[in-house]
Coordinates of C-alpha atoms and ligand atoms in Angstrom, one line a residue:
M86 CA -15.5 -38.1 57.0
A87 CA -17.1 -38.9 60.8
G88 CA -21.0 -39.6 61.1
S89 CA -20.5 -39.9 57.1
T90 CA -22.9 -42.9 56.2
H91 CA -22.9 -42.5 52.5
T92 CA -20.8 -40.7 49.8
V93 CA -23.8 -38.4 47.3
T94 CA -24.2 -39.6 43.9
N95 CA -26.8 -39.4 40.8
Q96 CA -28.3 -36.6 42.5
A97 CA -29.0 -32.9 39.3
P98 CA -26.6 -29.6 40.0
P99 CA -28.2 -26.9 40.7
L100 CA -29.4 -24.7 37.4
V101 CA -27.3 -21.6 38.2
G102 CA -24.7 -19.5 36.5
H103 CA -26.0 -20.1 33.6
D104 CA -27.2 -17.6 30.5
V105 CA -31.1 -17.3 30.6
F106 CA -31.8 -15.5 26.7
T107 CA -28.8 -17.5 25.3
A108 CA -30.0 -20.8 26.9
D109 CA -33.1 -20.1 25.8
R110 CA -33.1 -21.1 21.7
A111 CA -36.7 -20.6 20.9
L112 CA -36.4 -17.4 22.9
T113 CA -33.0 -15.8 20.8
A114 CA -35.1 -17.0 17.5
A115 CA -38.0 -14.8 18.5
V116 CA -35.9 -12.3 19.5
E117 CA -33.6 -12.2 16.1
R118 CA -36.8 -12.4 13.9
H119 CA -38.6 -9.7 15.1
L120 CA -36.1 -7.3 15.5
A121 CA -35.4 -5.0 12.4
P122 CA -31.4 -5.9 11.4
E123 CA -30.1 -2.9 13.0
L124 CA -31.4 -3.4 16.1
R125 CA -30.3 -7.1 16.9
E126 CA -26.5 -6.8 17.7
E127 CA -27.5 -4.3 20.9
A128 CA -30.6 -6.3 21.5
V129 CA -28.8 -9.3 21.9
A130 CA -26.3 -8.0 24.6
E131 CA -28.4 -6.6 26.4
L132 CA -30.9 -9.7 26.8
S133 CA -27.5 -11.9 27.2
G134 CA -26.9 -9.2 29.8
L135 CA -30.0 -9.9 31.6
G136 CA -30.5 -13.6 30.8
R137 CA -26.7 -13.6 33.4
S138 CA -28.2 -12.0 35.7
C139 CA -31.6 -13.7 35.6
G140 CA -28.9 -17.6 36.3
S141 CA -26.6 -15.9 39.3
V142 CA -26.8 -17.4 42.2
Q143 CA -27.9 -14.0 43.6
T144 CA -30.4 -13.0 41.7
Q145 CA -32.1 -16.8 42.4
E146 CA -31.4 -16.2 46.0
W147 CA -33.4 -12.8 46.0
G148 CA -35.8 -14.6 44.0
A149 CA -36.5 -17.5 46.9
Q150 CA -36.2 -15.2 49.8
A151 CA -39.1 -12.8 48.5
N152 CA -41.0 -15.9 48.1
E153 CA -40.1 -17.2 52.1
N154 CA -40.4 -13.7 53.5
P155 CA -44.0 -12.6 52.2
P156 CA -45.1 -8.8 52.2
A157 CA -47.0 -7.4 55.7
L158 CA -49.7 -4.7 56.0
R159 CA -48.2 -2.2 58.3
T160 CA -51.4 0.0 58.5
H161 CA -50.6 2.4 61.2
D162 CA -47.3 4.2 62.4
R163 CA -46.1 3.9 66.3
Y164 CA -48.2 7.1 66.9
G165 CA -51.0 6.1 65.7
H166 CA -51.4 7.9 62.7
R167 CA -52.7 5.7 59.3
V168 CA -50.6 5.2 57.1
D169 CA -51.4 1.8 55.0
E170 CA -48.0 0.9 53.5
V171 CA -46.6 -2.9 52.9
D172 CA -43.3 -3.9 54.2
F173 CA -41.2 -5.9 51.6
H174 CA -38.2 -7.8 52.7
P175 CA -34.8 -6.8 51.2
A176 CA -35.4 -9.1 48.2
W177 CA -38.3 -7.8 46.8
H178 CA -36.6 -4.5 46.6
R179 CA -33.8 -5.5 44.8
L180 CA -35.4 -7.7 42.4
L181 CA -38.2 -4.7 41.4
G182 CA -35.0 -2.2 40.8
K183 CA -33.2 -4.7 39.1
G184 CA -36.8 -5.1 37.0
V185 CA -37.4 -1.3 36.5
S186 CA -33.3 -0.5 35.5
A187 CA -34.0 -3.7 32.6
G188 CA -36.6 -1.3 30.9
L189 CA -39.5 -4.2 31.6
T190 CA -41.6 -0.9 32.2
A191 CA -40.0 1.1 29.0
A192 CA -41.1 -0.9 26.4
W193 CA -42.6 2.5 24.6
T194 CA -40.0 4.5 24.7
R195 CA -37.5 2.3 22.0
P196 CA -38.2 0.9 18.5
G197 CA -38.5 -2.8 18.9
G198 CA -39.5 -1.9 23.0
H199 CA -42.0 -4.3 23.1
V200 CA -40.1 -7.4 22.2
L201 CA -37.1 -6.3 23.7
R202 CA -39.6 -6.5 27.3
A203 CA -41.6 -9.4 26.1
A204 CA -38.0 -11.0 25.9
G205 CA -37.4 -9.4 29.5
F206 CA -39.8 -10.4 30.8
V207 CA -40.2 -13.8 29.9
M208 CA -36.7 -14.1 31.8
W209 CA -37.6 -12.7 34.5
T210 CA -40.7 -14.2 35.5
Q211 CA -38.1 -17.0 35.9
V212 CA -36.4 -15.5 38.7
E213 CA -39.9 -14.2 40.8
A214 CA -43.0 -14.1 39.3
G215 CA -44.4 -11.9 41.9
N216 CA -42.0 -8.9 40.5
G217 CA -43.6 -9.1 37.2
C218 CA -47.4 -8.0 39.0
P219 CA -46.3 -4.9 39.6
L220 CA -44.1 -4.2 36.4
S221 CA -46.8 -5.7 34.1
M222 CA -49.2 -3.0 35.8
T223 CA -46.5 0.1 35.0
H224 CA -45.8 -1.4 31.8
A225 CA -49.7 -1.3 30.7
A226 CA -50.6 1.6 32.2
V227 CA -49.5 3.7 29.7
P228 CA -51.8 3.7 26.9
A229 CA -55.2 4.4 29.7
L230 CA -53.3 7.0 30.8
R231 CA -52.9 8.8 27.0
A232 CA -56.3 8.8 26.6
D233 CA -56.1 12.2 28.6
P234 CA -52.9 14.2 27.4
E235 CA -52.1 16.1 30.5
L236 CA -51.8 13.0 32.7
A237 CA -50.2 11.2 30.4
A238 CA -46.9 13.6 30.0
E239 CA -46.8 14.1 33.9
W240 CA -47.3 10.3 34.9
E241 CA -45.4 8.3 31.3
P242 CA -42.3 9.1 32.3
R243 CA -42.2 8.6 35.3
L244 CA -43.4 5.3 34.3
T245 CA -41.1 4.4 31.6
S246 CA -38.2 5.5 33.7
R247 CA -35.8 2.9 34.6
V248 CA -35.4 4.3 38.1
Y249 CA -37.1 2.3 41.2
D250 CA -37.8 5.0 43.3
R251 CA -39.9 3.7 46.0
E252 CA -40.6 6.5 48.2
L253 CA -44.3 7.9 48.4
R254 CA -44.3 11.5 46.8
P255 CA -46.1 13.5 45.0
A256 CA -45.3 12.7 41.2
H257 CA -43.5 15.8 40.3
Q258 CA -41.0 14.8 42.8
K259 CA -40.5 10.9 41.7
A260 CA -37.6 9.8 39.0
G261 CA -39.9 6.9 38.5
A262 CA -42.9 5.2 39.6
L263 CA -45.5 2.2 39.6
F264 CA -48.7 2.1 38.7
G265 CA -51.5 -1.1 39.7
M266 CA -55.3 -1.0 39.0
G267 CA -58.6 -1.7 41.3
M268 CA -61.3 -2.3 39.1
T269 CA -62.9 -5.6 40.6
E270 CA -65.0 -5.3 43.5
K271 CA -66.5 -8.5 46.3
Q272 CA -70.3 -8.4 44.1
G273 CA -67.9 -8.6 40.5
G274 CA -65.3 -9.0 38.9
S275 CA -65.7 -10.3 35.5
D276 CA -68.9 -8.1 35.2
V277 CA -67.4 -4.5 36.1
R278 CA -70.8 -3.1 35.4
A279 CA -72.0 -4.7 38.6
N280 CA -68.9 -2.1 40.0
T281 CA -70.8 -0.1 43.3
T282 CA -67.9 2.9 43.9
A283 CA -69.5 6.0 43.9
A284 CA -67.5 9.0 41.9
R285 CA -69.2 12.4 42.9
P286 CA -67.4 15.5 40.8
L287 CA -65.2 18.3 43.2
A288 CA -64.8 20.5 40.4
E289 CA -65.4 20.7 36.6
D290 CA -61.5 19.9 36.4
G291 CA -62.3 16.4 36.1
T292 CA -62.1 15.7 40.0
Y293 CA -63.9 13.4 42.3
E294 CA -64.0 11.8 45.3
L295 CA -64.7 8.4 45.2
T296 CA -66.2 6.2 47.9
G297 CA -66.7 2.2 48.3
H298 CA -63.6 -0.3 47.5
K299 CA -61.9 -3.1 45.5
W300 CA -61.9 -6.6 46.5
F301 CA -58.2 -7.3 44.8
C302 CA -55.7 -4.4 44.5
S303 CA -52.9 -6.0 43.6
A304 CA -48.7 -3.6 44.3
P305 CA -50.6 -1.3 46.8
M306 CA -47.3 -0.1 47.2
S307 CA -47.5 1.4 43.7
D308 CA -47.8 5.6 43.5
G309 CA -50.9 5.5 41.6
F310 CA -53.8 3.4 40.7
L311 CA -56.5 3.1 37.6
V312 CA -59.7 3.0 38.8
L313 CA -63.5 2.1 38.1
A314 CA -65.8 3.5 39.6
Q315 CA -69.5 5.2 39.2
A316 CA -69.8 8.7 38.0
P317 CA -72.9 10.0 37.2
D318 CA -73.0 9.3 33.7
G319 CA -71.2 6.1 33.9
L320 CA -68.9 3.7 35.0
T321 CA -65.6 6.0 34.6
C322 CA -61.8 5.4 34.7
F323 CA -60.1 7.3 37.7
L324 CA -56.6 7.9 38.3
V325 CA -56.2 7.6 42.4
P326 CA -52.7 8.5 43.6
R327 CA -51.5 7.8 47.2
V328 CA -49.8 11.0 47.6
L329 CA -51.5 14.5 46.7
A330 CA -49.3 17.5 45.0
D331 CA -49.1 19.0 48.5
G332 CA -47.1 15.7 49.7
T333 CA -50.1 15.0 52.0
R334 CA -51.4 11.5 51.6
N335 CA -54.7 10.5 49.7
V336 CA -57.0 8.4 51.7
F337 CA -56.1 4.7 50.3
L338 CA -57.1 2.1 53.5
I339 CA -55.6 -1.3 53.1
Q340 CA -57.7 -3.8 55.4
R341 CA -55.8 -6.9 54.0
L342 CA -53.6 -8.6 52.5
K343 CA -54.7 -11.5 50.3
D344 CA -53.3 -15.1 51.7
K345 CA -52.8 -16.3 48.7
L346 CA -51.9 -20.2 46.7
G347 CA -49.4 -18.2 45.2
N348 CA -47.5 -15.5 44.0
R349 CA -46.5 -15.2 47.6
S350 CA -44.0 -12.1 46.9
N351 CA -46.3 -9.6 46.0
A352 CA -49.2 -8.1 48.3
S353 CA -52.4 -8.4 47.0
A354 CA -54.6 -5.9 49.5
E355 CA -58.5 -5.4 50.0
V356 CA -58.8 -1.3 49.9
E357 CA -61.3 1.0 50.3
F358 CA -62.3 4.8 49.7
A359 CA -63.4 7.3 51.7
G360 CA -63.4 10.9 49.9
T361 CA -60.5 9.6 48.2
W362 CA -59.0 12.4 45.8
A363 CA -59.2 11.1 42.0
R364 CA -58.4 12.5 38.6
R365 CA -60.8 11.2 35.5
V366 CA -58.8 9.4 32.9
G367 CA -60.6 9.6 29.8
E368 CA -64.6 10.4 28.8
E369 CA -67.4 9.6 32.1
G370 CA -69.4 6.3 31.0
R371 CA -66.4 4.9 29.0
G372 CA -64.7 4.1 31.8
V373 CA -64.0 0.1 30.2
R374 CA -63.2 1.5 27.1
T375 CA -59.9 3.7 28.5
V376 CA -58.7 1.3 31.0
I377 CA -59.1 -1.7 28.0
G378 CA -55.9 -0.3 26.8
M379 CA -54.3 -1.6 29.9
V380 CA -56.0 -4.5 30.3
A381 CA -55.1 -5.7 26.5
A382 CA -50.9 -5.5 27.6
T383 CA -51.4 -7.1 30.5
R384 CA -52.8 -10.3 29.1
L385 CA -50.5 -10.7 26.5
D386 CA -48.1 -10.3 29.8
C387 CA -50.7 -13.1 31.2
V388 CA -49.1 -14.8 27.9
L389 CA -45.9 -14.5 28.4
G390 CA -45.3 -14.7 32.0
S391 CA -47.0 -18.6 31.3
A392 CA -44.3 -18.8 28.6
G393 CA -41.5 -18.0 31.4
L394 CA -42.7 -20.4 33.8
M395 CA -43.0 -23.0 31.4
R396 CA -40.1 -22.5 30.0
Q397 CA -38.7 -22.6 33.5
A398 CA -40.1 -25.6 34.1
V399 CA -39.1 -27.1 31.3
A400 CA -35.3 -26.6 31.7
Q401 CA -35.5 -27.4 35.2
A402 CA -37.0 -30.8 34.0
V403 CA -34.4 -31.2 31.1
H404 CA -31.6 -30.5 32.9
H405 CA -32.3 -32.9 35.9
C406 CA -33.1 -35.6 33.2
A407 CA -29.4 -34.8 31.1
Y408 CA -27.9 -36.2 34.7
R409 CA -29.8 -38.5 36.3
E410 CA -29.5 -41.9 35.8
A411 CA -31.8 -44.6 36.4
F412 CA -31.6 -48.2 35.2
G413 CA -28.5 -47.5 33.8
G414 CA -29.1 -44.7 32.1
K415 CA -29.3 -41.4 32.0
L416 CA -33.4 -40.6 32.3
V417 CA -33.3 -37.7 29.3
D418 CA -32.4 -40.7 27.0
R419 CA -34.9 -43.1 28.5
P420 CA -37.8 -43.2 25.9
L421 CA -40.1 -42.6 27.9
M422 CA -39.0 -40.0 29.2
R423 CA -37.9 -38.2 26.3
N424 CA -41.4 -38.5 24.9
V425 CA -42.4 -36.5 28.7
L426 CA -40.1 -34.0 27.5
A427 CA -40.1 -33.1 24.2
D428 CA -43.5 -32.8 24.8
L429 CA -43.4 -29.8 27.7
A430 CA -40.5 -28.7 25.5
I431 CA -42.8 -28.4 21.9
E432 CA -45.4 -26.9 24.9
S433 CA -43.5 -24.1 26.3
E434 CA -41.9 -23.3 23.0
A435 CA -45.3 -23.0 20.8
A436 CA -45.6 -20.0 23.6
T437 CA -42.7 -18.1 23.8
T438 CA -43.5 -18.3 19.5
L439 CA -46.9 -16.9 19.8
G440 CA -46.0 -14.5 22.6
L441 CA -43.3 -12.7 21.1
R442 CA -44.9 -12.7 17.5
L443 CA -47.9 -10.5 19.7
A444 CA -45.2 -8.7 21.2
A445 CA -43.9 -8.1 17.5
A446 CA -47.6 -6.9 16.4
Y447 CA -47.5 -4.3 19.5
D448 CA -44.4 -2.8 17.9
A449 CA -45.8 -3.0 14.7
A450 CA -49.2 -1.5 15.5
E451 CA -47.6 1.6 17.4
G452 CA -45.8 2.4 14.3
G453 CA -49.4 2.9 12.4
D454 CA -49.6 -0.9 11.2
E455 CA -53.7 -1.7 11.8
R456 CA -53.4 -5.1 10.5
E457 CA -50.9 -5.7 13.4
R458 CA -53.8 -3.7 15.7
A459 CA -56.5 -5.7 14.1
L460 CA -54.6 -9.5 15.0
L461 CA -53.8 -8.9 18.1
R462 CA -57.3 -7.7 19.0
L463 CA -58.0 -11.7 17.9
A464 CA -55.3 -13.3 18.8
V465 CA -54.5 -11.6 22.5
P466 CA -57.4 -13.0 24.1
A467 CA -57.2 -16.2 22.8
A468 CA -53.6 -16.6 23.3
K469 CA -54.7 -15.4 27.0
Y470 CA -57.0 -18.2 27.4
W471 CA -55.0 -21.2 25.9
V472 CA -50.9 -20.5 27.3
T473 CA -52.1 -19.9 30.2
K474 CA -54.4 -22.6 30.6
R475 CA -51.2 -24.8 29.7
C476 CA -49.1 -23.8 32.5
A477 CA -50.5 -25.8 34.9
P478 CA -50.4 -28.6 33.8
V479 CA -46.6 -28.2 32.8
A480 CA -45.9 -27.3 35.7
V481 CA -47.8 -30.0 37.5
E482 CA -45.4 -32.8 34.6
A483 CA -42.5 -30.6 35.1
A484 CA -42.5 -31.0 38.8
E485 CA -42.8 -35.1 38.0
C486 CA -40.0 -35.3 36.2
L487 CA -37.4 -34.6 39.1
G488 CA -39.3 -37.3 41.2
G489 CA -39.5 -36.7 44.3
N490 CA -36.9 -33.9 44.4
G491 CA -39.6 -32.0 42.9
Y492 CA -42.2 -32.2 45.5
V493 CA -39.7 -30.8 47.4
E494 CA -40.2 -27.3 48.4
E495 CA -36.1 -26.3 48.0
S496 CA -36.4 -27.7 44.4
G497 CA -38.5 -24.5 43.2
M498 CA -40.8 -26.4 41.7
P499 CA -44.3 -26.0 43.8
R500 CA -43.1 -22.0 43.8
L501 CA -43.6 -23.0 40.9
V502 CA -47.3 -25.0 40.5
R503 CA -48.5 -22.6 42.9
E504 CA -48.1 -19.7 40.5
S505 CA -48.8 -21.8 37.7
P506 CA -53.0 -21.4 37.7
L507 CA -53.0 -17.2 38.2
N508 CA -52.1 -15.9 34.9
S509 CA -55.7 -18.2 34.0
I510 CA -57.6 -15.8 35.8
W511 CA -56.7 -12.0 36.4
E512 CA -56.9 -10.0 33.9
G513 CA -60.5 -11.9 33.3
A514 CA -60.2 -16.3 33.9
G515 CA -60.9 -18.4 31.4
N516 CA -64.1 -17.9 29.8
V517 CA -64.0 -14.1 30.2
Q518 CA -61.2 -15.0 27.4
A519 CA -62.7 -17.0 25.6
L520 CA -66.2 -15.0 25.3
D521 CA -64.1 -12.1 24.2
V522 CA -62.7 -14.1 21.5
L523 CA -66.2 -14.5 20.6
R524 CA -66.7 -10.9 20.8
A525 CA -63.4 -9.9 18.8
L526 CA -65.3 -13.1 15.7
G527 CA -68.7 -10.7 15.7
R528 CA -68.1 -7.5 15.3
E529 CA -64.5 -7.1 14.1
P530 CA -64.0 -8.4 10.9
A531 CA -60.8 -6.8 10.2
A532 CA -59.5 -9.3 13.0
L533 CA -60.2 -12.2 12.0
D534 CA -59.1 -11.6 8.1
A535 CA -55.6 -10.4 9.9
Y536 CA -55.5 -13.7 11.7
L537 CA -56.4 -15.4 8.2
T538 CA -53.4 -14.1 6.4
E539 CA -51.2 -14.7 9.7
V540 CA -52.1 -18.1 9.6
G541 CA -52.4 -18.4 5.9
A542 CA -48.5 -17.6 5.7
A543 CA -48.0 -21.6 6.5
R544 CA -50.3 -23.1 4.2
G545 CA -48.9 -25.6 2.4
A546 CA -46.3 -26.6 4.9
D547 CA -48.0 -29.3 7.0
H548 CA -51.2 -31.6 6.0
R549 CA -51.9 -31.3 9.5
L550 CA -51.9 -27.7 9.6
D551 CA -53.3 -26.9 6.7
A552 CA -56.3 -29.5 7.4
A553 CA -57.1 -27.8 11.3
I554 CA -57.6 -24.8 9.1
R555 CA -59.8 -26.2 6.9
G556 CA -61.9 -27.4 10.0
L557 CA -61.4 -23.8 12.2
L558 CA -62.9 -22.3 8.5
T559 CA -65.9 -24.9 9.6
E560 CA -66.4 -24.0 12.7
L561 CA -66.2 -20.7 12.1
A562 CA -68.5 -20.5 8.8
D563 CA -71.5 -20.6 11.8
L564 CA -71.3 -18.9 15.2
G565 CA -75.0 -19.7 15.7
A566 CA -75.1 -21.2 19.8
A567 CA -71.3 -20.0 19.9
E568 CA -71.4 -18.7 23.6
G569 CA -70.8 -22.7 25.0
R570 CA -68.4 -23.2 22.4
A571 CA -66.4 -20.5 22.9
R572 CA -63.4 -22.2 25.0
R573 CA -63.0 -24.6 21.9
L574 CA -63.0 -21.6 19.3
A575 CA -60.1 -20.3 21.3
E576 CA -58.1 -23.1 21.6
R577 CA -58.1 -23.9 18.0
L578 CA -57.9 -20.1 16.9
A579 CA -54.8 -20.3 19.3
L580 CA -53.4 -24.3 18.4
V581 CA -53.7 -23.2 14.5
L582 CA -52.1 -20.0 15.4
Q583 CA -48.9 -21.1 17.1
G584 CA -49.2 -24.4 14.4
A585 CA -48.5 -22.1 11.8
L586 CA -45.6 -19.8 13.4
L587 CA -43.6 -23.2 14.6
V588 CA -44.0 -24.5 10.7
R589 CA -42.8 -21.0 9.8
Y590 CA -39.9 -20.8 12.8
A591 CA -39.3 -23.5 14.3
P592 CA -36.8 -26.3 13.3
P593 CA -38.6 -29.6 11.6
E594 CA -38.5 -31.6 14.3
V595 CA -40.5 -29.6 17.1
A596 CA -43.1 -28.4 14.4
D597 CA -43.7 -32.1 13.3
A598 CA -44.5 -32.9 16.6
F599 CA -46.3 -30.1 17.3
C600 CA -48.9 -30.8 14.2
A601 CA -49.1 -34.2 14.7
A602 CA -49.8 -34.4 18.6
R603 CA -51.9 -30.5 18.8
L604 CA -53.3 -30.7 15.3
G605 CA -53.6 -34.3 13.9
G606 CA -55.0 -35.9 16.7
D607 CA -51.8 -37.7 17.1
G608 CA -51.1 -37.2 20.9
G609 CA -52.8 -38.7 24.0
A610 CA -54.2 -36.2 26.3
A611 CA -51.2 -36.3 29.1
F612 CA -47.9 -35.5 27.9
G613 CA -45.4 -37.9 26.9
T614 CA -47.9 -39.3 24.1
L615 CA -45.8 -38.0 21.6
P616 CA -45.7 -40.6 18.1
P617 CA -42.4 -42.1 19.6
T618 CA -41.5 -42.8 15.5
L619 CA -40.6 -38.8 15.6
D620 CA -37.0 -36.9 16.0
L621 CA -37.9 -36.9 20.3
A622 CA -34.3 -36.8 21.1
S623 CA -33.9 -33.4 19.0
V624 CA -36.5 -31.3 20.5
V625 CA -35.5 -32.3 23.4
E626 CA -31.7 -30.9 23.0
R627 CA -33.1 -28.0 22.1
A628 CA -34.6 -26.7 25.1
R629 CA -31.6 -28.2 27.2
P630 CA -30.5 -25.6 28.9
V631 CA -27.1 -25.2 28.1
A632 CA -24.5 -24.1 31.1
Ligands
FAD247 C1 -53.7 -12.7 43.1 C2 -55.1 -11.7 42.3 C3 -54.4 -10.9 42.2 C4 -55.5 -9.3 41.9 N1 -55.3 -8.3 41.5 C5 -55.9 -8.0 40.7 C6 -55.9 -6.3 41.0 O1 -54.7 -5.5 41.0 N2 -57.0 -5.7 40.1 C7 -57.8 -5.8 40.1 O2 -59.0 -5.1 39.7 N3 -58.1 -6.8 40.2 C8 -57.4 -8.1 40.3 N4 -57.7 -9.2 40.6 C9 -58.7 -9.9 40.6 C10 -59.1 -10.7 39.1 O3 -58.7 -9.9 37.9 C11 -60.4 -10.8 39.3 O4 -60.5 -12.1 40.2 C12 -61.0 -11.9 38.1 O5 -61.1 -11.1 36.8 C13 -62.6 -13.1 38.0 O6 -63.3 -12.5 39.0 P1 -63.8 -12.7 40.2 O7 -62.7 -13.3 41.0 O8 -65.3 -11.3 40.9 O9 -65.0 -14.1 39.3 P2 -66.1 -13.9 38.9 O10 -66.8 -12.6 37.9 O11 -67.1 -14.2 39.0 O12 -65.4 -15.0 37.3 C14 -66.1 -16.7 38.9 C15 -66.0 -17.3 37.7 O13 -67.5 -17.3 36.3 C16 -66.6 -16.9 34.8 N5 -67.1 -16.2 33.8 C17 -67.8 -15.1 34.3 N6 -68.5 -14.7 33.7 C18 -69.1 -15.1 32.7 C19 -69.7 -15.9 31.9 N7 -70.6 -14.5 31.5 N8 -69.6 -16.6 31.4 C20 -69.5 -18.0 31.8 N9 -68.1 -17.7 32.6 C21 -68.6 -16.2 33.1 C22 -65.0 -17.2 35.5 O14 -64.3 -17.0 34.1 C23 -64.7 -16.9 36.7 O15 -64.2 -18.7 36.0 C24 -56.9 -10.4 41.2 C25 -57.0 -12.1 41.3 C26 -55.7 -12.2 41.7 C27 -55.9 -14.0 42.0

């Protein structure tokens, strides 16, 4: 060909056109494990359909477009009226519409719904993680709204609907709705007691007017928000609709959109309330208790989202190395690269296995299983702490597996790297999770009992796991001066739980590598330091995304 100087060889083809669900063996195994037999066939067909959509060229393109064309704030219309709307690229709407219609906000409506949705969420994150924010908050608002049966009756069918209805209209005119949350203020995010937004009662019926601000309020195009504000009797949870029942706009002043490191397709706003109409949810002074139902669910989504990002990172890395040759052979066959890939793969499988186990606990707790509810109380903050912390190093190392290509935008890896720290920050940053683990240990003995029962089920199967459980029990025996070692405790709790789950459910080579490196001390600080005598080829092969 004229102008051609060379033939392009030895570049991996793009990883598209595959079923993201069936290609992920850890995920498919977890779904089959946690769903009742009568639900499995339909669930697998449904998830496989979503998996094909996630792997399609079209969906991947929308993900990239939504990132390259971030949302823009439109404060006023052409005549000068304040509108406070956010304009998104059409790709964002297509993706969010697909996410809603795939049931990613509908976990509460069907048996096994949390496991099914968790698997969908893990996959959808791999298409475009920014979408996960509104999907997660809408899903998670349901338990908090249930504190008020009247509000739940009005909104729950809309939040769990599979219709993506993006027009701003009053609730009764909506076929589907999205929710966000407003807790963080300038002077305090983790410490919400410092919130200054004031709520003044308007009438006996639970209506108030809010004055103040929120420093972070993501998905500001949503139909409603759960907001914390100071009422006469203390911090209280409120529902702030964007549109009032008579069709007029509520006061919701979007000041700016944040210019973020990653998560660029999603809008995160600074907002102000000035005489904003709000309806109380739960009792005055019990705001944190009311909203905690939402926060617990979004924290699990942080685990699932990080599991999704890690799976995508590992799939890309293994895929690349299965094609790319260097020094006379495939990278995937070089012992040192195999070690790196296997080390990344066990991290990804441990995250997915733990995330799906906790989703199953949600299903069981919904059905009245109090032990599973107690398990969630301790295991969710521990998992949120640890799994989200692992995401950034995994993403960075996986990008390096692609060499220079991994540093270039069109590989998709930089987007992944930029996204990777976020789940550790929002919904309570790392220290806050670790301190919450301490709170659960100190105040809720049933939570530790449930945790020990869960890990105890794996006892006797691996000597490194057994030793790690003994070590953990010794550390837990004395919680004096625990605040300064809360991270260590959260990490150990998460690692032992991951080890116990892998020993019970994963192939022996995966459990073996995990127990050796993460529990037995036979691995280094960087990835690629597993004992080389283990069956690492099988670990990598299991992680390879097959077309
Ligand atoms: C992209 C993005 C979107 C967001 N969207 C929303 C949203 O929609 N709604 C919303 O309400 N918030 C949102 N947030 C805010 C987010 O939840 C907070 O940023 C987060 O909870 C941390 O609060 P902060 O920023 O006030 O930091 P701070 O509370 O000041 O914390 C700073 C650091 O101190 C640590 N720390 C806090 N307390 C302690 C302690 N007692 N001991 C030791 N260390 C401690 C924290 O772990 C953190 O590392 C968003 C944030 C981001 C980045």
